[in-house]
Every structure is written in C-alpha cells, then in structure tokens.
C-alpha cells in the first residue's frame, strides 16, 4: 500500500486554516486497482466543499489509469473529510506505469449437478426387448390410459388405449417387473456449468448463442448433450468477462430441434 501526504495551502486563495490536505491509499491487483484520496476541507454548512469533487471519469492525480467514481463526506466540527474513490476501468498504454499487460485471470468452471425427470415413453429402451422380462419391452407393460406402467402384479387381460377404446392384451398374465411397476418417469443426469472467459477488449454478444448446442470449454464430448441456457458479459476492473451457462443432459439433445453455435 502506498500512502502519499500532500499539503496544498489555502493562503493563496485568501482562506485561513485548515489547509487542504490529501492522503492517497491504493489497493487491488493487476487490472483491478483502486484508490482513495482523503481531503480535509473547510465546512461551514454550505456547499463550498463540492468544488473539490472531480468530474466522473476524471483521472487520479497520481495514478492516471484510475478513474473517479464516487465520494463520501463526513463533517468534523468546523471542517470535514472528503473521500474520493477511484477505480481502474481500462488499461493504460503499456498496462499502466510502463508495465506490460497482466496475464488474463484463470477461472475454474462453476459446476452444479442434479437430475431431470423425463416421461418414460421417451426412454431410449422403451421399445427394446429385455431378456430378463421374458423378452418383453417397457411398451408391453405400459398402461396408455394412465400414462404409466401397470400397477398390478400381472398384465391385465384388457386395457384402455389412448383413444379410450378397450382392447385385449396379448401379454395378459405376464408378471409386471417390480422395478418398473407404476413407473411414469425416469431420471437422467443433468446440471449446469458456468464458464467465464476474460479478455482485454469487449467480447462478443452472448444473446445469439442462447438456446444453441455447444460444449463448454474444458469439457469433452459432443454438442449432443449440452445446451446454452444463458450468458452475460461485463467489466471486472479493467478486464472484460463473458459468462456462458451450459446445461448438460444425459439424454441426447436433438440437433434437428436446436442449432449448434
């Protein structure tokens, strides 16, 4: 932390004590520096102290790559302490102070896992024969009227189809597997991954990529299992950042329905 004490006499302005005193403090790291300038000013209940407030965006008197952002003023009996806040929002030539541009920050993806329920009729093996079920498939145990697998111990002699028509069941009397009895949905792995990328310059817009398939940086696989849900971009000190939120699905996402980025 650097501390600079500056005394600027008011005598030349025909003003008595106290003199204007400035104390600078700096903090932060490369690309995210900030500074505060504390000034002791006269205060007589009027607005004269506002003359010491620079215009928004004005350069710091010492570190020219810091820009004025805001202030606070605290009365101290016959005077006041005025605090001017400066922040870095851009890189100066050479990165500031004649130094090279700092390395872009590295960010680990933010990952959250969960499960997603899907209608059982969309299961990839819904029509596949299972030797463990006497060669029958999930479709053979499905009750279309109720939208789930049969609940009883065996397949009934008759069932009502989607149109409300009663039909004979060719698999009547077959035992309903306990593991699927009454099932109407199944779960697949899902979750979201947020990937942040930093840059020195303004990144591309994120809106055009929303609702498209794409694999997040650092992850293997194909776009068949990833869908971009949202995104954002903004400033972090002098750096630009771009966030993209991807949703993973263990069930393939149709490339016919969704475009790729």
Coordinates of N, CA and C in Angstrom, one line a residue:
X1 N 0.9 -1.2 0.0 CA 0.0 0.0 0.0 C 0.9 1.2 0.0
X2 N 0.6 2.2 -0.9 CA 1.3 3.4 -1.0 C 0.5 4.5 -0.3
X3 N 1.2 5.4 0.5 CA 0.5 6.5 1.2 C 1.2 7.7 0.8
X4 N 0.5 8.7 0.3 CA 1.1 10.0 -0.1 C 0.4 11.1 0.6
X5 N 1.1 11.9 1.4 CA 0.6 13.1 2.1 C 0.9 14.3 1.3
X6 N -0.1 15.1 0.9 CA 0.1 16.3 0.2 C -0.6 17.4 0.9
X7 N 0.1 18.6 1.0 CA -0.5 19.8 1.6 C -0.5 20.9 0.6
X8 N -1.7 21.4 0.4 CA -1.9 22.5 -0.5 C -2.5 23.7 0.2
X9 N -1.7 24.7 0.4 CA -2.1 25.8 1.2 C -3.2 26.6 0.6
X10 N -4.1 27.0 1.5 CA -5.3 27.8 1.0 C -4.9 29.3 1.1
X11 N -3.7 29.6 1.5 CA -3.3 31.0 1.7 C -3.5 31.8 0.5
X12 N -3.1 31.2 -0.7 CA -3.2 31.9 -1.9 C -4.6 32.2 -2.3
X13 N -5.5 31.5 -1.7 CA -7.0 31.8 -2.0 C -7.6 32.8 -1.0
X14 N -6.8 33.2 -0.1 CA -7.3 34.1 0.9 C -8.1 33.4 2.0
X15 N -7.9 32.1 2.2 CA -8.6 31.4 3.1 C -7.7 30.9 4.3
X16 N -8.2 31.0 5.5 CA -7.4 30.6 6.7 C -7.4 29.1 6.9
X17 N -6.9 28.7 8.1 CA -6.9 27.3 8.4 C -8.3 26.7 8.5
X18 N -8.5 25.4 8.1 CA -7.5 24.4 7.8 C -7.0 24.4 6.4
X19 N -5.9 24.0 6.1 CA -5.4 23.8 4.7 C -5.9 22.6 4.1
X20 N -6.0 22.5 2.8 CA -6.4 21.3 2.1 C -5.3 20.2 2.2
X21 N -5.6 19.1 2.8 CA -4.7 18.0 3.0 C -5.2 16.8 2.2
X22 N -4.3 16.1 1.5 CA -4.7 14.9 0.7 C -3.9 13.7 1.1
X23 N -4.5 12.6 1.4 CA -3.8 11.3 1.7 C -4.4 10.3 0.7
X24 N -3.5 9.7 0.0 CA -3.8 8.7 -1.0 C -3.5 7.3 -0.5
X25 N -4.5 6.3 -0.7 CA -4.3 4.9 -0.4 C -4.7 4.1 -1.6
X26 N -3.9 3.1 -1.9 CA -4.2 2.2 -3.1 C -4.4 0.8 -2.7
X27 N -5.1 0.0 -3.5 CA -5.3 -1.4 -3.2 C -5.7 -2.1 -4.5
X28 N -5.8 -3.4 -4.4 CA -6.2 -4.2 -5.5 C -5.0 -5.0 -6.1
X29 N -5.2 -5.5 -7.3 CA -4.2 -6.2 -8.0 C -4.2 -5.8 -9.5
X30 N -3.3 -6.4 -10.3 CA -3.2 -6.0 -11.7 C -4.5 -6.1 -12.4
X31 N -4.9 -5.0 -13.0 CA -6.2 -4.9 -13.7 C -7.4 -4.5 -12.9
X32 N -7.2 -4.5 -11.5 CA -8.3 -4.3 -10.6 C -7.9 -3.3 -9.5
X33 N -7.1 -2.4 -9.9 CA -6.6 -1.4 -8.8 C -7.7 -0.4 -8.5
X34 N -7.6 0.1 -7.3 CA -8.5 1.2 -6.8 C -7.7 2.1 -5.9
X35 N -8.2 3.3 -5.7 CA -7.6 4.3 -4.9 C -8.6 5.1 -4.2
X36 N -8.2 5.6 -3.0 CA -9.0 6.6 -2.2 C -8.1 7.8 -1.9
X37 N -8.7 9.0 -2.1 CA -8.0 10.2 -1.8 C -8.8 10.9 -0.7
X38 N -8.3 11.0 0.5 CA -8.9 11.7 1.6 C -8.4 13.1 1.7
X39 N -9.4 14.1 1.8 CA -9.0 15.5 1.8 C -9.7 16.2 3.0
X40 N -8.9 16.9 3.8 CA -9.5 17.7 4.9 C -9.9 19.0 4.3
X41 N -11.2 19.4 4.4 CA -11.7 20.6 3.8 C -12.4 21.4 4.9
X42 N -12.5 22.7 4.6 CA -13.4 23.6 5.5 C -14.8 23.3 5.3
X43 N -15.6 23.3 6.3 CA -17.0 23.1 6.2 C -17.8 24.0 7.1
X44 N -18.6 24.9 6.5 CA -19.3 25.9 7.3 C -20.8 25.7 7.0
X45 N -21.3 24.5 6.7 CA -22.7 24.3 6.4 C -23.1 24.7 5.0
X46 N -22.2 25.0 4.2 CA -22.5 25.4 2.8 C -22.0 24.3 1.8
X47 N -22.0 24.6 0.5 CA -21.7 23.6 -0.5 C -20.3 23.9 -1.1
X48 N -19.5 24.7 -0.4 CA -18.2 25.1 -1.0 C -17.3 23.8 -1.2
X49 N -17.4 22.8 -0.3 CA -16.6 21.6 -0.3 C -16.7 20.8 -1.6
X50 N -17.9 21.0 -2.3 CA -18.1 20.3 -3.6 C -17.2 20.7 -4.7
X51 N -16.5 21.8 -4.5 CA -15.5 22.3 -5.5 C -14.3 21.3 -5.6
X52 N -14.1 20.5 -4.6 CA -13.0 19.6 -4.6 C -13.4 18.2 -5.3
X53 N -14.6 18.1 -5.7 CA -15.1 16.8 -6.3 C -14.8 16.9 -7.8
X54 N -14.0 16.0 -8.3 CA -13.7 16.0 -9.8 C -14.9 15.4 -10.6
X55 N -14.9 15.6 -11.9 CA -15.9 15.0 -12.7 C -15.8 13.5 -12.8
X56 N -16.9 12.9 -12.9 CA -16.9 11.4 -13.0 C -16.1 11.0 -14.2
X57 N -15.2 10.1 -14.0 CA -14.3 9.6 -15.1 C -12.9 10.4 -15.1
X58 N -12.8 11.4 -14.3 CA -11.5 12.1 -14.2 C -10.4 11.3 -13.7
X59 N -9.2 11.5 -14.3 CA -8.0 10.7 -13.9 C -7.6 11.0 -12.5
X60 N -7.1 10.0 -11.8 CA -6.4 10.2 -10.5 C -5.2 11.1 -10.7
X61 N -4.9 12.0 -9.7 CA -3.8 12.9 -9.9 C -2.4 12.2 -10.0
X62 N -2.3 11.0 -9.4 CA -1.0 10.3 -9.3 C -1.1 9.1 -10.3
X63 N -2.0 8.2 -10.1 CA -2.2 7.0 -11.0 C -3.2 7.3 -12.0
X64 N -2.7 7.8 -13.2 CA -3.6 8.3 -14.2 C -4.6 7.3 -14.8
X65 N -4.4 6.0 -14.6 CA -5.3 5.0 -15.2 C -6.4 4.7 -14.2
X66 N -6.5 5.3 -13.1 CA -7.7 5.2 -12.2 C -8.6 6.3 -12.5
X67 N -9.9 6.0 -12.5 CA -11.0 7.0 -12.8 C -11.8 7.3 -11.6
X68 N -12.2 8.5 -11.5 CA -13.0 8.9 -10.3 C -14.4 8.3 -10.5
X69 N -14.9 7.7 -9.4 CA -16.2 7.1 -9.4 C -17.3 7.7 -8.4
X70 N -16.8 7.9 -7.2 CA -17.8 8.4 -6.2 C -17.1 9.1 -5.0
X71 N -17.9 9.6 -4.1 CA -17.3 10.3 -2.9 C -18.1 10.1 -1.7
X72 N -17.6 10.3 -0.5 CA -18.3 10.4 0.7 C -17.7 11.7 1.5
X73 N -18.5 12.3 2.3 CA -18.1 13.5 3.0 C -18.6 13.3 4.5
X74 N -17.7 13.5 5.4 CA -18.0 13.4 6.8 C -17.6 14.6 7.6
X75 N -18.6 15.3 8.2 CA -18.3 16.5 8.9 C -17.5 16.2 10.2
X76 N -16.5 17.1 10.5 CA -15.7 17.0 11.7 C -15.7 18.4 12.3
X77 N -16.7 18.8 13.0 CA -16.9 20.1 13.7 C -16.8 21.2 12.7
X78 N -15.7 21.9 12.6 CA -15.5 23.0 11.7 C -15.0 22.7 10.4
X79 N -14.6 21.4 10.2 CA -14.1 21.0 8.9 C -14.8 19.6 8.5
X80 N -14.3 19.0 7.5 CA -14.8 17.8 7.0 C -13.8 16.9 6.3
X81 N -14.0 15.6 6.2 CA -13.1 14.7 5.5 C -13.9 14.3 4.2
X82 N -13.3 14.6 3.1 CA -13.9 14.3 1.8 C -13.1 13.1 1.3
X83 N -13.8 12.0 0.9 CA -13.1 10.8 0.4 C -13.5 10.6 -1.0
X84 N -12.5 10.7 -1.9 CA -12.8 10.5 -3.4 C -12.3 9.0 -3.7
X85 N -13.2 8.3 -4.4 CA -13.0 6.9 -4.8 C -12.7 6.8 -6.2
X86 N -11.5 6.2 -6.6 CA -11.1 6.0 -7.9 C -11.0 4.5 -8.2
X87 N -11.3 4.0 -9.4 CA -11.2 2.6 -9.8 C -10.6 2.5 -11.2
X88 N -10.0 1.4 -11.4 CA -9.4 1.1 -12.8 C -10.5 0.5 -13.6
X89 N -10.8 1.0 -14.8 CA -11.8 0.5 -15.7 C -11.2 0.2 -17.1
X90 N -10.0 0.7 -17.3 CA -9.3 0.5 -18.6 C -7.8 0.2 -18.3
X91 N -7.1 -0.3 -19.3 CA -5.7 -0.5 -19.3 C -5.1 0.7 -20.0
X92 N -4.1 1.3 -19.3 CA -3.4 2.4 -19.9 C -2.4 1.9 -20.9
X93 N -1.7 2.7 -21.7 CA -0.7 2.3 -22.6 C 0.4 1.5 -21.8
X94 N 0.7 0.3 -22.3 CA 1.7 -0.5 -21.6 C 1.2 -1.2 -20.3
X95 N -0.1 -1.0 -20.1 CA -0.7 -1.7 -18.9 C -0.7 -0.9 -17.7
X96 N -0.1 0.4 -17.7 CA -0.1 1.2 -16.5 C 1.3 1.3 -15.9
X97 N 1.8 2.5 -15.7 CA 3.1 2.6 -15.1 C 4.2 2.0 -16.0
X98 N 4.0 1.9 -17.3 CA 5.0 1.4 -18.1 C 5.2 -0.1 -18.1
X99 N 4.3 -0.8 -17.4 CA 4.4 -2.3 -17.3 C 3.6 -2.9 -18.4
X100 N 4.0 -4.2 -18.7 CA 3.3 -4.9 -19.7 C 1.9 -5.3 -19.2
X101 N 1.0 -5.6 -20.1 CA -0.4 -6.0 -19.7 C -0.3 -7.3 -18.9
X102 N -1.1 -7.3 -17.8 CA -1.1 -8.5 -16.9 C -1.7 -9.7 -17.6
X103 N -1.4 -10.9 -17.2 CA -2.0 -12.1 -17.7 C -3.5 -12.1 -17.4
X104 N -4.2 -12.7 -18.4 CA -5.7 -12.8 -18.1 C -5.9 -13.8 -17.0
X105 N -6.9 -13.5 -16.1 CA -7.1 -14.4 -15.0 C -7.6 -15.7 -15.4
X106 N -7.3 -16.8 -14.7 CA -7.8 -18.1 -15.0 C -8.9 -18.4 -14.1
X107 N -10.0 -18.9 -14.6 CA -11.2 -19.2 -13.8 C -11.6 -20.6 -14.0
X108 N -11.9 -21.3 -12.9 CA -12.4 -22.7 -13.0 C -13.9 -22.7 -13.2
X109 N -14.4 -23.6 -14.0 CA -15.8 -23.6 -14.3 C -16.6 -23.9 -13.0
X110 N -17.8 -23.3 -12.9 CA -18.7 -23.4 -11.7 C -19.7 -24.5 -12.1
X111 N -19.7 -25.6 -11.4 CA -20.5 -26.8 -11.9 C -21.5 -27.2 -10.8
X112 N -22.7 -27.4 -11.2 CA -23.8 -27.9 -10.3 C -24.5 -29.0 -11.0
X113 N -24.6 -30.2 -10.3 CA -25.2 -31.4 -10.8 C -26.6 -31.6 -10.2
X114 N -27.5 -32.3 -11.0 CA -28.8 -32.7 -10.5 C -29.4 -33.7 -11.4
X115 N -30.6 -34.0 -11.3 CA -31.3 -34.9 -12.2 C -32.5 -34.3 -12.8
X116 N -32.9 -34.9 -13.9 CA -34.1 -34.4 -14.7 C -35.1 -35.5 -14.9
X117 N -36.4 -35.3 -14.6 CA -37.4 -36.3 -14.9 C -37.9 -36.2 -16.3
X118 N -38.0 -37.4 -17.0 CA -38.5 -37.4 -18.3 C -39.5 -38.5 -18.5
X119 N -40.6 -38.3 -19.3 CA -41.6 -39.2 -19.5 C -41.0 -40.6 -19.9
X120 N -41.5 -41.6 -19.3 CA -40.9 -43.0 -19.5 C -41.0 -43.4 -21.0
X121 N -42.0 -42.9 -21.7 CA -42.2 -43.3 -23.1 C -41.0 -42.8 -24.0
X122 N -40.3 -41.8 -23.4 CA -39.1 -41.3 -24.2 C -37.8 -42.0 -23.8
X123 N -37.9 -43.0 -23.0 CA -36.7 -43.7 -22.6 C -36.2 -44.4 -23.9
X124 N -34.8 -44.3 -24.1 CA -34.2 -44.9 -25.3 C -34.5 -46.4 -25.5
X125 N -34.8 -47.1 -24.4 CA -35.0 -48.6 -24.5 C -36.5 -48.9 -24.3
X126 N -37.4 -47.9 -24.5 CA -38.8 -48.2 -24.3 C -39.4 -49.3 -25.2
X127 N -38.8 -49.4 -26.4 CA -39.3 -50.5 -27.3 C -38.3 -51.6 -27.4
X128 N -37.3 -51.7 -26.6 CA -36.3 -52.7 -26.7 C -36.6 -53.9 -25.8
X129 N -36.6 -55.1 -26.4 CA -36.9 -56.3 -25.6 C -35.8 -56.6 -24.6
X130 N -36.3 -57.0 -23.4 CA -35.4 -57.3 -22.3 C -35.5 -58.8 -22.0
X131 N -34.4 -59.5 -22.1 CA -34.4 -61.0 -21.8 C -34.8 -61.3 -20.4
X132 N -34.5 -60.3 -19.5 CA -34.9 -60.5 -18.1 C -36.3 -60.4 -17.8
X133 N -37.1 -59.8 -18.7 CA -38.5 -59.7 -18.6 C -39.3 -60.6 -19.6
X134 N -38.7 -61.8 -19.8 CA -39.4 -62.7 -20.7 C -39.4 -62.2 -22.2
X135 N -38.4 -61.4 -22.5 CA -38.3 -60.9 -23.9 C -39.3 -59.8 -24.2
X136 N -40.0 -59.2 -23.2 CA -40.9 -58.1 -23.4 C -40.1 -56.8 -23.2
X137 N -40.7 -55.7 -23.7 CA -40.2 -54.4 -23.5 C -41.0 -53.6 -22.6
X138 N -40.5 -52.4 -22.2 CA -41.3 -51.5 -21.4 C -42.7 -51.2 -22.0
X139 N -42.7 -51.1 -23.3 CA -44.0 -50.8 -24.0 C -45.1 -51.8 -23.7
X140 N -44.6 -53.1 -23.5 CA -45.6 -54.2 -23.3 C -46.2 -54.1 -21.9
X141 N -45.5 -53.3 -21.0 CA -46.0 -53.2 -19.6 C -46.7 -51.8 -19.4
X142 N -46.8 -51.1 -20.5 CA -47.3 -49.7 -20.4 C -48.8 -49.6 -20.4
X143 N -49.4 -48.8 -19.5 CA -50.8 -48.5 -19.5 C -51.0 -47.2 -20.1
X144 N -51.4 -47.1 -21.4 CA -51.5 -45.8 -22.1 C -52.6 -44.9 -21.5
X145 N -53.7 -45.4 -20.9 CA -54.8 -44.6 -20.4 C -54.3 -43.9 -19.1
X146 N -53.5 -44.5 -18.3 CA -53.0 -43.9 -17.1 C -51.6 -43.2 -17.3
X147 N -51.0 -43.5 -18.4 CA -49.7 -42.9 -18.6 C -48.6 -43.4 -17.7
X148 N -48.6 -44.7 -17.4 CA -47.6 -45.3 -16.6 C -47.6 -46.8 -16.8
X149 N -46.6 -47.5 -16.2 CA -46.6 -48.9 -16.2 C -47.8 -49.5 -15.4
X150 N -48.2 -50.7 -15.7 CA -49.3 -51.3 -15.0 C -48.9 -51.5 -13.5
X151 N -49.8 -51.3 -12.6 CA -49.6 -51.3 -11.2 C -49.7 -52.7 -10.6
X152 N -50.6 -53.5 -11.2 CA -50.8 -54.9 -10.6 C -49.6 -55.8 -10.7
X153 N -49.7 -57.0 -10.1 CA -48.7 -58.0 -10.2 C -48.5 -58.6 -11.6
X154 N -49.6 -58.6 -12.4 CA -49.6 -59.1 -13.7 C -50.3 -58.2 -14.7
X155 N -50.0 -58.4 -16.0 CA -50.6 -57.6 -17.0 C -52.1 -58.1 -17.1
X156 N -53.0 -57.1 -17.1 CA -54.4 -57.5 -17.1 C -54.8 -58.0 -18.5
X157 N -56.0 -58.6 -18.5 CA -56.5 -59.2 -19.8 C -56.9 -58.1 -20.8
X158 N -57.3 -57.0 -20.3 CA -57.7 -55.9 -21.2 C -57.1 -54.6 -20.7
X159 N -57.0 -53.6 -21.6 CA -56.5 -52.3 -21.3 C -57.2 -51.3 -22.1
X160 N -57.2 -50.0 -21.7 CA -57.9 -48.9 -22.5 C -56.7 -48.1 -23.1
X161 N -56.8 -48.0 -24.4 CA -55.8 -47.3 -25.2 C -55.9 -45.8 -25.1
X162 N -55.1 -45.0 -25.8 CA -55.1 -43.6 -25.7 C -56.4 -42.9 -26.2
X163 N -57.1 -43.7 -27.1 CA -58.4 -43.2 -27.6 C -59.6 -43.6 -26.8
X164 N -59.4 -44.3 -25.7 CA -60.5 -44.7 -24.8 C -61.1 -46.0 -25.3
X165 N -60.5 -46.7 -26.2 CA -61.0 -48.0 -26.7 C -60.4 -49.1 -25.9
X166 N -61.3 -50.0 -25.4 CA -60.9 -51.2 -24.6 C -60.4 -52.3 -25.6
X167 N -59.2 -52.8 -25.3 CA -58.6 -53.8 -26.2 C -58.1 -55.0 -25.4
X168 N -58.0 -56.1 -26.0 CA -57.4 -57.3 -25.4 C -55.9 -57.2 -25.3
X169 N -55.3 -57.6 -24.3 CA -53.9 -57.5 -24.1 C -53.2 -58.9 -24.4
X170 N -52.4 -58.9 -25.5 CA -51.8 -60.1 -25.9 C -50.8 -60.7 -24.9
X171 N -50.4 -59.9 -23.9 CA -49.4 -60.3 -22.9 C -50.1 -60.5 -21.6
X172 N -51.4 -60.7 -21.6 CA -52.1 -60.9 -20.3 C -51.5 -62.0 -19.5
X173 N -51.4 -61.7 -18.2 CA -51.0 -62.7 -17.2 C -49.5 -62.7 -17.0
X174 N -48.7 -62.0 -17.8 CA -47.3 -61.9 -17.6 C -47.0 -61.0 -16.3
X175 N -46.0 -61.5 -15.6 CA -45.7 -60.7 -14.3 C -45.1 -59.4 -14.6
X176 N -45.6 -58.4 -13.9 CA -45.0 -57.0 -14.1 C -43.8 -56.9 -13.2
X177 N -42.6 -56.6 -13.9 CA -41.4 -56.5 -13.1 C -41.5 -55.4 -12.0
X178 N -41.1 -55.8 -10.8 CA -41.2 -54.9 -9.6 C -40.5 -53.6 -9.9
X179 N -39.4 -53.6 -10.6 CA -38.6 -52.3 -10.7 C -39.2 -51.3 -11.6
X180 N -40.3 -51.7 -12.4 CA -40.9 -50.7 -13.2 C -42.4 -50.5 -12.9
X181 N -42.9 -51.3 -12.0 CA -44.4 -51.2 -11.7 C -44.8 -49.8 -11.3
X182 N -45.8 -49.3 -12.0 CA -46.3 -47.9 -11.7 C -45.4 -46.8 -12.2
X183 N -44.3 -47.1 -12.9 CA -43.4 -46.0 -13.3 C -44.0 -45.2 -14.4
X184 N -43.8 -43.8 -14.2 CA -44.3 -43.0 -15.3 C -43.2 -42.0 -15.8
X185 N -42.1 -41.9 -15.0 CA -41.0 -41.1 -15.5 C -39.7 -41.8 -15.1
X186 N -38.6 -41.4 -15.7 CA -37.3 -41.9 -15.3 C -36.4 -40.6 -15.2
X187 N -35.3 -40.8 -14.5 CA -34.4 -39.6 -14.3 C -33.1 -39.8 -15.1
X188 N -32.6 -38.7 -15.6 CA -31.3 -38.6 -16.3 C -30.4 -37.6 -15.6
X189 N -29.1 -37.8 -15.7 CA -28.2 -36.8 -15.1 C -28.3 -35.5 -15.8
X190 N -28.3 -34.4 -15.1 CA -28.3 -33.1 -15.7 C -27.5 -32.1 -14.8
X191 N -27.4 -30.9 -15.1 CA -26.7 -29.9 -14.3 C -26.3 -28.7 -15.2
X192 N -25.7 -27.8 -14.5 CA -25.3 -26.6 -15.3 C -23.8 -26.3 -15.0
X193 N -23.2 -25.8 -16.0 CA -21.8 -25.4 -15.9 C -21.7 -23.9 -16.4
X194 N -21.1 -23.1 -15.5 CA -20.9 -21.7 -15.9 C -19.4 -21.5 -16.2
X195 N -19.1 -21.0 -17.4 CA -17.7 -20.8 -17.8 C -17.5 -19.3 -18.0
X196 N -16.5 -18.8 -17.4 CA -16.1 -17.4 -17.5 C -14.8 -17.3 -18.3
X197 N -14.8 -16.4 -19.3 CA -13.6 -16.1 -20.0 C -13.3 -14.6 -19.9
X198 N -12.0 -14.3 -19.6 CA -11.6 -12.9 -19.5 C -10.9 -12.4 -20.8
X199 N -11.0 -11.1 -21.1 CA -10.3 -10.6 -22.2 C -10.0 -9.1 -21.9
X200 N -9.1 -8.6 -22.7 CA -8.7 -7.2 -22.6 C -9.7 -6.3 -23.3
X201 N -10.4 -6.8 -24.3 CA -11.3 -6.0 -25.1 C -12.7 -6.5 -25.0
X202 N -13.7 -5.7 -25.4 CA -15.1 -6.1 -25.3 C -15.4 -7.4 -26.0
X203 N -15.9 -8.4 -25.4 CA -16.2 -9.7 -26.0 C -17.5 -9.6 -26.9
X204 N -17.7 -10.7 -27.6 CA -18.9 -10.8 -28.5 C -20.1 -10.9 -27.6
X205 N -21.3 -10.5 -28.2 CA -22.5 -10.6 -27.6 C -22.9 -12.0 -27.2
X206 N -23.6 -12.2 -26.1 CA -23.9 -13.6 -25.7 C -25.3 -14.0 -26.1
X207 N -26.2 -13.1 -26.4 CA -27.6 -13.4 -26.7 C -27.7 -14.3 -27.9
X208 N -27.0 -14.1 -29.0 CA -27.1 -15.0 -30.2 C -26.9 -16.5 -29.9
X209 N -26.1 -16.8 -28.8 CA -25.8 -18.2 -28.5 C -26.8 -18.9 -27.6
X210 N -27.7 -18.1 -27.0 CA -28.7 -18.7 -26.1 C -29.6 -19.7 -26.8
X211 N -29.8 -20.8 -26.3 CA -30.7 -21.8 -26.9 C -30.0 -22.6 -28.0
X212 N -28.7 -22.6 -28.1 CA -28.0 -23.4 -29.0 C -27.1 -24.5 -28.3
X213 N -26.8 -25.5 -29.1 CA -25.9 -26.5 -28.6 C -24.5 -26.1 -28.7
X214 N -23.7 -26.5 -27.6 CA -22.3 -26.2 -27.7 C -21.6 -26.8 -26.4
X215 N -20.4 -27.3 -26.6 CA -19.6 -27.9 -25.5 C -18.9 -26.8 -24.7
X216 N -19.0 -26.7 -23.4 CA -18.2 -25.7 -22.6 C -16.7 -26.0 -22.7
X217 N -16.0 -25.0 -22.7 CA -14.5 -25.1 -22.7 C -14.0 -25.9 -21.5
X218 N -13.1 -26.9 -21.8 CA -12.6 -27.7 -20.7 C -13.4 -29.0 -20.6
X219 N -14.5 -29.2 -21.3 CA -15.3 -30.5 -21.2 C -15.2 -31.3 -22.5
X220 N -15.2 -32.6 -22.3 CA -15.1 -33.5 -23.5 C -16.5 -33.8 -24.0
X221 N -16.6 -34.5 -25.0 CA -17.9 -34.9 -25.6 C -18.3 -34.1 -26.7
X222 N -19.6 -34.2 -27.1 CA -20.1 -33.5 -28.3 C -21.3 -32.6 -27.9
X223 N -21.7 -31.8 -28.8 CA -22.8 -30.8 -28.5 C -24.1 -31.5 -28.3
X224 N -24.2 -32.9 -28.6 CA -25.4 -33.6 -28.4 C -26.0 -33.6 -27.0
X225 N -25.1 -33.2 -26.0 CA -25.5 -33.3 -24.6 C -25.4 -32.0 -23.9
X226 N -25.2 -30.9 -24.6 CA -25.0 -29.6 -24.0 C -25.9 -28.5 -24.7
X227 N -26.6 -27.7 -23.9 CA -27.4 -26.6 -24.4 C -27.1 -25.4 -23.6
X228 N -26.9 -24.3 -24.4 CA -26.5 -23.0 -23.7 C -27.8 -22.4 -23.2
X229 N -27.9 -22.1 -21.9 CA -29.2 -21.6 -21.4 C -29.2 -20.1 -21.2
X230 N -28.0 -19.5 -20.9 CA -28.0 -18.0 -20.8 C -26.5 -17.6 -20.8
X231 N -26.3 -16.3 -20.7 CA -25.0 -15.7 -20.7 C -25.0 -14.3 -20.3
X232 N -23.8 -13.8 -19.9 CA -23.7 -12.4 -19.6 C -22.3 -11.9 -19.9
X233 N -22.1 -10.6 -19.9 CA -20.8 -10.0 -20.1 C -20.7 -8.7 -19.4
X234 N -19.5 -8.3 -19.0 CA -19.4 -7.0 -18.2 C -17.9 -6.8 -17.9
X235 N -17.7 -5.8 -17.0 CA -16.3 -5.4 -16.6 C -16.0 -5.9 -15.2
X236 N -14.8 -6.3 -15.0 CA -14.2 -6.6 -13.7 C -12.9 -5.9 -13.7
X237 N -13.0 -4.7 -13.1 CA -11.8 -3.8 -13.1 C -11.6 -3.4 -14.6
X238 N -10.4 -3.5 -15.1 CA -10.1 -3.2 -16.4 C -10.3 -4.4 -17.4
X239 N -10.6 -5.5 -16.8 CA -10.8 -6.7 -17.6 C -12.3 -6.8 -18.1
X240 N -12.5 -7.3 -19.3 CA -13.8 -7.7 -19.7 C -14.0 -9.2 -19.4
X241 N -15.2 -9.6 -19.0 CA -15.5 -11.0 -18.8 C -16.8 -11.4 -19.6
X242 N -16.9 -12.7 -19.9 CA -18.0 -13.2 -20.6 C -18.4 -14.6 -20.0
X243 N -19.6 -14.6 -19.4 CA -20.1 -15.9 -18.8 C -21.1 -16.6 -19.7
X244 N -20.9 -17.9 -19.8 CA -21.9 -18.7 -20.6 C -22.3 -19.8 -19.7
X245 N -23.6 -20.0 -19.6 CA -24.2 -21.1 -18.7 C -24.7 -22.2 -19.6
X246 N -24.1 -23.4 -19.4 CA -24.5 -24.6 -20.2 C -25.2 -25.6 -19.4
X247 N -26.2 -26.2 -20.0 CA -27.0 -27.3 -19.3 C -26.6 -28.6 -19.9
X248 N -26.3 -29.6 -19.1 CA -25.9 -30.9 -19.5 C -27.1 -31.8 -19.4
X249 N -27.3 -32.7 -20.3 CA -28.4 -33.7 -20.2 C -27.8 -35.1 -20.7
X250 N -28.0 -36.1 -19.8 CA -27.6 -37.4 -20.2 C -28.4 -38.0 -21.4
X251 N -29.6 -37.4 -21.6 CA -30.4 -37.8 -22.7 C -30.0 -36.8 -23.9
X252 N -29.7 -37.4 -25.0 CA -29.3 -36.5 -26.2 C -30.2 -35.4 -26.5
X253 N -29.7 -34.3 -26.9 CA -30.4 -33.1 -27.3 C -30.4 -33.0 -28.8
X254 N -31.6 -33.0 -29.4 CA -31.8 -33.1 -30.8 C -31.1 -31.9 -31.5
X255 N -30.2 -32.3 -32.5 CA -29.6 -31.3 -33.4 C -30.6 -30.8 -34.4
X256 N -31.7 -31.5 -34.6 CA -32.7 -31.0 -35.5 C -33.6 -29.9 -34.9
X257 N -33.8 -30.0 -33.6 CA -34.6 -29.0 -32.8 C -33.7 -27.8 -32.5
X258 N -32.5 -28.0 -32.1 CA -31.6 -26.9 -31.7 C -30.4 -26.8 -32.6
X259 N -30.1 -25.6 -33.0 CA -28.9 -25.3 -33.8 C -27.6 -25.4 -32.9
X260 N -26.5 -25.6 -33.6 CA -25.2 -25.5 -32.9 C -24.6 -24.1 -33.0
X261 N -23.8 -23.8 -32.0 CA -23.1 -22.5 -32.1 C -22.1 -22.5 -33.2

